[in-house]
Tab-separated table of C-alpha atoms in Angstrom:
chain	number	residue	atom	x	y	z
A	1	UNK	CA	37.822	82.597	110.737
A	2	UNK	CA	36.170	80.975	107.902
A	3	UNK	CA	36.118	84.133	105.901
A	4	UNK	CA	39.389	85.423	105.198
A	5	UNK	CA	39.950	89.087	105.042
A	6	UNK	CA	41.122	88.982	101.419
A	7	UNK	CA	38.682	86.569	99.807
A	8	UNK	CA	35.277	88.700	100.967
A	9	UNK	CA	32.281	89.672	99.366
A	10	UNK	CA	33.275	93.617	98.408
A	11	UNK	CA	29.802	94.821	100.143
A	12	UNK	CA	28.902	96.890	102.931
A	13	UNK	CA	26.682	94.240	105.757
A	14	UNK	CA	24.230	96.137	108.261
A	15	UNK	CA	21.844	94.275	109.631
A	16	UNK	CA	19.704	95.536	112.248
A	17	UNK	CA	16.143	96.407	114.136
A	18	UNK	CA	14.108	99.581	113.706
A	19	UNK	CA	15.186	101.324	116.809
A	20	UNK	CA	15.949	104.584	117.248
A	21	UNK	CA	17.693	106.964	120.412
A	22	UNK	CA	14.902	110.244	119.833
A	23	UNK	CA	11.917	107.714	119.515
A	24	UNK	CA	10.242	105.800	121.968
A	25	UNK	CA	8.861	103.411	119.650
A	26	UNK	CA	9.510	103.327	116.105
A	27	UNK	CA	5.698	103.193	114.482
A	28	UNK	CA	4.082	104.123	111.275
A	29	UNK	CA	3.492	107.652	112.470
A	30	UNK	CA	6.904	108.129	113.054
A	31	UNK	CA	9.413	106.152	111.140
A	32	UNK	CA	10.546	108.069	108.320
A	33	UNK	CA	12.307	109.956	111.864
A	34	UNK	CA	14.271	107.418	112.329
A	35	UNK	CA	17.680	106.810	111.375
A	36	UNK	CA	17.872	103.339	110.379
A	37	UNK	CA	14.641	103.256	108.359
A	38	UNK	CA	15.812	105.738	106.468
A	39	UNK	CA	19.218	104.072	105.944
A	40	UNK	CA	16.750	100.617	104.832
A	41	UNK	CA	15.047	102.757	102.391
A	42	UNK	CA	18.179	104.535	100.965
A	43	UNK	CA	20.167	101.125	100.654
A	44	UNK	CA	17.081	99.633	98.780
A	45	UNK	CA	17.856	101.566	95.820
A	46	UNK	CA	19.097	99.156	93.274
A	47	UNK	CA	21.628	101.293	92.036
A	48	UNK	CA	23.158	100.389	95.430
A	49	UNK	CA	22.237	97.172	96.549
A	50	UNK	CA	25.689	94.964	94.546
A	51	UNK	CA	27.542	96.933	96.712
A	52	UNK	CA	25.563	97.849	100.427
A	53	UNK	CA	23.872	94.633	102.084
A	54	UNK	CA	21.586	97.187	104.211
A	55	UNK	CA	18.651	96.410	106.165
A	56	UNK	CA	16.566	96.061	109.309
A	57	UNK	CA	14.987	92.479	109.856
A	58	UNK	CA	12.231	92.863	111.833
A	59	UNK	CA	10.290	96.167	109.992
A	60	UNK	CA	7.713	94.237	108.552
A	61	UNK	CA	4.620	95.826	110.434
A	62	UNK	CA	6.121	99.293	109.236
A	63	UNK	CA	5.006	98.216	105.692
A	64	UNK	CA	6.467	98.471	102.281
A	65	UNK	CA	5.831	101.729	101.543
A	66	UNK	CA	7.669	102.892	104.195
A	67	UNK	CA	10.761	100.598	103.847
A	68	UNK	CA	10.783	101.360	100.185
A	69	UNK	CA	11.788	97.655	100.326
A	70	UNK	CA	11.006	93.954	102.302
A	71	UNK	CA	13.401	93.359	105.601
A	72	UNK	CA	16.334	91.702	105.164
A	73	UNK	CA	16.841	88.119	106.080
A	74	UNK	CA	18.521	88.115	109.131
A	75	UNK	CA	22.125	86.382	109.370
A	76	UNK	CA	24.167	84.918	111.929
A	77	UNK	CA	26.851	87.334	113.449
A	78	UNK	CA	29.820	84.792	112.270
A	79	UNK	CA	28.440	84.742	108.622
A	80	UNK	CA	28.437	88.741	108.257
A	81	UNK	CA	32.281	87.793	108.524
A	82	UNK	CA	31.500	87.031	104.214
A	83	UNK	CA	31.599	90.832	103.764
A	84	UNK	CA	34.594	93.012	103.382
A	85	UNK	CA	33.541	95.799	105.216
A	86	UNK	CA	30.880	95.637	108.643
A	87	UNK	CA	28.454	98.697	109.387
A	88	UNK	CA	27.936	99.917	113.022
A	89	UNK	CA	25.231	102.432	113.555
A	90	UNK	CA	23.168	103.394	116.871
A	91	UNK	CA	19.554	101.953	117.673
A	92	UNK	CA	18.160	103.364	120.869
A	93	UNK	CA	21.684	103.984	122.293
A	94	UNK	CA	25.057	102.256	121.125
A	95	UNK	CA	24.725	99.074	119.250
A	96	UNK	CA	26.480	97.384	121.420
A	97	UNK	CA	27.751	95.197	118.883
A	98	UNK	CA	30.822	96.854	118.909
A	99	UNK	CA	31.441	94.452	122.314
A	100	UNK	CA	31.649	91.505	119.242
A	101	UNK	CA	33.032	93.010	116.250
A	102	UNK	CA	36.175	94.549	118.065
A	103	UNK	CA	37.381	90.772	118.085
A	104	UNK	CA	36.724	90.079	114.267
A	105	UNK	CA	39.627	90.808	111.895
A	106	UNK	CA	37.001	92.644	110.394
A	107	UNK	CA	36.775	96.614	108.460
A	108	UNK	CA	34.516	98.083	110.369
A	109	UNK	CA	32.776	101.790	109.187
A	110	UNK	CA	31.318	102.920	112.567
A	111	UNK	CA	28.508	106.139	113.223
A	112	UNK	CA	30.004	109.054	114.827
A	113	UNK	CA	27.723	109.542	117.544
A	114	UNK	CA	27.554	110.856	121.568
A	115	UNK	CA	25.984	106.993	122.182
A	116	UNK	CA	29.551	105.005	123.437
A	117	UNK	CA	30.401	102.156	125.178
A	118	UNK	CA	33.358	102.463	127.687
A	119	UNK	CA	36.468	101.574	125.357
A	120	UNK	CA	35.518	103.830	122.316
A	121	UNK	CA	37.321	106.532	123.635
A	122	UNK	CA	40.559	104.499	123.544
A	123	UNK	CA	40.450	103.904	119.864
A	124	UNK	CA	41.831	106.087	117.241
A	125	UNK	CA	40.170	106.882	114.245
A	126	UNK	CA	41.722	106.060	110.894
A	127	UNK	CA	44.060	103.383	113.111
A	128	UNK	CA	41.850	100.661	114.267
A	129	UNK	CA	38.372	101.920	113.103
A	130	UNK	CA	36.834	104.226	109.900
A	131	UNK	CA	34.350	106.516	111.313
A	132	UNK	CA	31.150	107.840	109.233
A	133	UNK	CA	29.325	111.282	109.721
A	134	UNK	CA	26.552	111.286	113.107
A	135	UNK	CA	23.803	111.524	109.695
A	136	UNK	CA	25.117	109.004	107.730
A	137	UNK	CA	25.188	111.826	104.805
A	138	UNK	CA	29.170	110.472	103.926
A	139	UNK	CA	27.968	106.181	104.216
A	140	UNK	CA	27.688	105.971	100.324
A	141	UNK	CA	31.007	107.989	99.775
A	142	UNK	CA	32.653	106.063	102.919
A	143	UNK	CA	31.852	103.246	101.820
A	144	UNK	CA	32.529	103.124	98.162
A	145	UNK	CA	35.969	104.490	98.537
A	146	UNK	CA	36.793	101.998	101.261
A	147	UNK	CA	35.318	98.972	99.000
A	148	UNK	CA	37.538	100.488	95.943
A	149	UNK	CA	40.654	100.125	98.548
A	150	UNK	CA	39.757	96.906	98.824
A	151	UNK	CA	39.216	95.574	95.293
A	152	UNK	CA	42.562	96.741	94.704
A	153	UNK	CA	45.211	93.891	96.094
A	154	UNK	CA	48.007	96.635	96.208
A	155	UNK	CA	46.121	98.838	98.477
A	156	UNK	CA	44.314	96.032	100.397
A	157	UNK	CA	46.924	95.114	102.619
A	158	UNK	CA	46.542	98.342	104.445
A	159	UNK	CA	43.056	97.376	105.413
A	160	UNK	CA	43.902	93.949	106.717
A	161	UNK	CA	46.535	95.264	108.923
A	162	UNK	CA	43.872	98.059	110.204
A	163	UNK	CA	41.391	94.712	110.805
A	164	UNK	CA	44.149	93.237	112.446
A	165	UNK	CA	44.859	96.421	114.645
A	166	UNK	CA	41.376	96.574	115.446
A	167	UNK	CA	41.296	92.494	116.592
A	168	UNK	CA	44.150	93.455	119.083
A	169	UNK	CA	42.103	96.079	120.814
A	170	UNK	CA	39.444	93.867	121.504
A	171	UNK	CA	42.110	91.409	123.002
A	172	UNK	CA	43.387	93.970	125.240
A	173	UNK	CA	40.273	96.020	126.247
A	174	UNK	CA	37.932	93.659	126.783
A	175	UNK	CA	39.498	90.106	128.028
A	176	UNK	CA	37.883	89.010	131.093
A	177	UNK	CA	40.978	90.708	133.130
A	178	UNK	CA	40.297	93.790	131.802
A	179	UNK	CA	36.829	94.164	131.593
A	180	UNK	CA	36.929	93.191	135.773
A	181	UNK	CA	39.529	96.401	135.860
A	182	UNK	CA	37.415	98.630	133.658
A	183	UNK	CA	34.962	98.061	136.302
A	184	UNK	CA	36.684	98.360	139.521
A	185	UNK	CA	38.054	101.748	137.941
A	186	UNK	CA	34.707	103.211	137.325
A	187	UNK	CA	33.464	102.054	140.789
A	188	UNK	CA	36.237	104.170	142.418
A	189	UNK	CA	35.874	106.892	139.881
A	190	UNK	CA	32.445	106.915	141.182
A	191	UNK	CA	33.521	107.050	144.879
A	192	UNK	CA	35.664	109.659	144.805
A	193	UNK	CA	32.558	111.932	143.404
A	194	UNK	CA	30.416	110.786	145.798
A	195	UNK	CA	29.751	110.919	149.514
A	196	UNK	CA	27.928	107.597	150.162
A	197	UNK	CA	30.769	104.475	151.450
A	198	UNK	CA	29.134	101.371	150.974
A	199	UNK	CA	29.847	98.829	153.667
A	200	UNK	CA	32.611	96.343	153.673
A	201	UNK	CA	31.501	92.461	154.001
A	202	UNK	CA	34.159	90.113	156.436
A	203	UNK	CA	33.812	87.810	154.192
A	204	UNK	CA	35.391	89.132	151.333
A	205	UNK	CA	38.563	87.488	150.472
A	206	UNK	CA	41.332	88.512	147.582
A	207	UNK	CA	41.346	85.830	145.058
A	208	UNK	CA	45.166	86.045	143.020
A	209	UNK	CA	44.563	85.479	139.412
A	210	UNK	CA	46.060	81.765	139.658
A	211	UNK	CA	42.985	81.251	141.773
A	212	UNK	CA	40.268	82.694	140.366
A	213	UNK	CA	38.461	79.761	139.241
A	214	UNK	CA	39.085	77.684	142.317
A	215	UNK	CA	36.128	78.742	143.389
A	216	UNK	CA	33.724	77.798	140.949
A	217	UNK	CA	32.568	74.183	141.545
A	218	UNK	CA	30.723	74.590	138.097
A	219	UNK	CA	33.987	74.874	136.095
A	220	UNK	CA	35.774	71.746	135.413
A	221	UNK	CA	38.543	70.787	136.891
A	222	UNK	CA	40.805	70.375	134.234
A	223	UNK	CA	39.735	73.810	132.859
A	224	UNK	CA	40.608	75.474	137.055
A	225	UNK	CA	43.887	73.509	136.754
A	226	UNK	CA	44.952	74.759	133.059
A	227	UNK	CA	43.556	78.569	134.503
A	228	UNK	CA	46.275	78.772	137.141
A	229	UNK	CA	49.266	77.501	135.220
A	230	UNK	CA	48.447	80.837	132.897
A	231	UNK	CA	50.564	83.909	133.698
A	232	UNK	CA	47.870	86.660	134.468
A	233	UNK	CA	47.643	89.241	131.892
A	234	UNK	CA	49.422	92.799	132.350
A	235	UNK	CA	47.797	95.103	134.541
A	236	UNK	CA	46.902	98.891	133.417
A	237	UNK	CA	49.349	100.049	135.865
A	238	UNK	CA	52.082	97.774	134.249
A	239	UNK	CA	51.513	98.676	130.705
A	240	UNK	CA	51.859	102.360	131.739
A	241	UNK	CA	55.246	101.320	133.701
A	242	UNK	CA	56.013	99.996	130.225
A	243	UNK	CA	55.327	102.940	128.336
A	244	UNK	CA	52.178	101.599	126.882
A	245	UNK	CA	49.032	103.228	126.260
A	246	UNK	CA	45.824	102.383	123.739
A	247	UNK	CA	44.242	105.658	123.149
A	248	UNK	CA	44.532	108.578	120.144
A	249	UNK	CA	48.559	108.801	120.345
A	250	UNK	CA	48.498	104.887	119.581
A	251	UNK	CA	47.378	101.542	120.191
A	252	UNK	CA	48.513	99.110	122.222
């Protein structure tokens, strides 16, 4: 990365738009409902804003008065890499930036909420991830003490191997490999629930992982070629045979 973990901006980064689960559309009429105008408007305060870099970026037709503040500028995801600690919070359903930030050696504070993405349940909290209340009542508090960790470079060091935790999730949960698995293990979770058998096609062939990108006339060669010399990575069922498990008693 350009931004090294220990030579950030000691700030909180959210950026985001004004979407929210309960709402259909976040209007006028109905905005101080939802959660991440109010976090705008909190976060505009500037008691707060040297330390929380807070705001939607495309709120401007909600007005000033309701933002308490103008949007944010927005930024590109790589850049948001400048601050020390990274804000996740829901829109209309999960973020789904979480898909991104789980490969950044990154702290990431992340909404407690019922809105998850498939791999969530696999992470620990307080070992990969720092978790903030479903309100966002504990953000400020959260926040602060995490950023006063930080400052410190005694204490740091526990936060950059937590970022560094959190990067090797990503690289397990959601290569290519295991995103395919992920998959094929909801699709039979699915089937055994369910009555319906979908037909088989006689033209489906088994492709071995050496092979897989054989059949892409897209890809370049060189890339196809440099594919199958790679040993595949470890299946689920081989990192259980290994005693290995990501989930609440420890990451892999």
């Amino acid at each position: 990365t350009r931004y090294p973990l220990d030579k950030r901006k000691p700030v909180v980064f959210w950026r985001g738009s004004a979407r929210d689960a309960r709402l259909r559309q976040v209007n006028a009429s109905n905005a101080h409902e939802a959660s991440r105008v109010r976090l705008h408007r909190h976060f505009s305060h500037p008691n707060l804003t040297s330390h929380f870099d807070v705001g939607l970026t495309n709120a401007s037709s909600l007005g000033a008065p309701l933002l308490g503040s103008p949007p944010k500028a927005s930024v590109p995801f790589e850049d948001s890499q400048q601050a020390a600690v990274l804000l996740d919070v829901d829109g209309d359903g999960p973020s789904h930036r979480m898909h991104d930030v789980l490969h950044l050696a990154a702290l990431v504070l992340k909404q407690a909420s019922n809105h998850s993405t498939f791999f969530e349940h696999l992470v620990a909290p307080g070992h990969a991830l720092e978790f903030v209340s479903t309100d966002l009542a504990d953000l400020q508090r959260r926040g602060a003490q995490l950023l006063h960790v930080y400052a410190n470079p005694g204490t740091r060091v526990r936060l950059m191997q937590r970022a560094e935790r959190m990067q090797g999730l990503g690289t397990l949960l959601l290569n290519q490999v295991a995103l395919a698995e992920a998959t094929a293990y909801t699709l039979k979770l699915v089937a055994s629930r369910s009555s319906w058998r979908p037909g088989t096609s006689a033209k489906f062939v088994p492709v071995p992982f050496e092979a897989c990108c054989t059949h892409n006339p897209l890809l370049p060669r060189e890339f196809a070629g440099a594919i199958g010399l790679r040993e595949g990575p470890p299946s689920m069922e081989q990192l259980k045979a290994q005693g290995v498990l990501p989930g609440p008693e420890g990451d892999a």
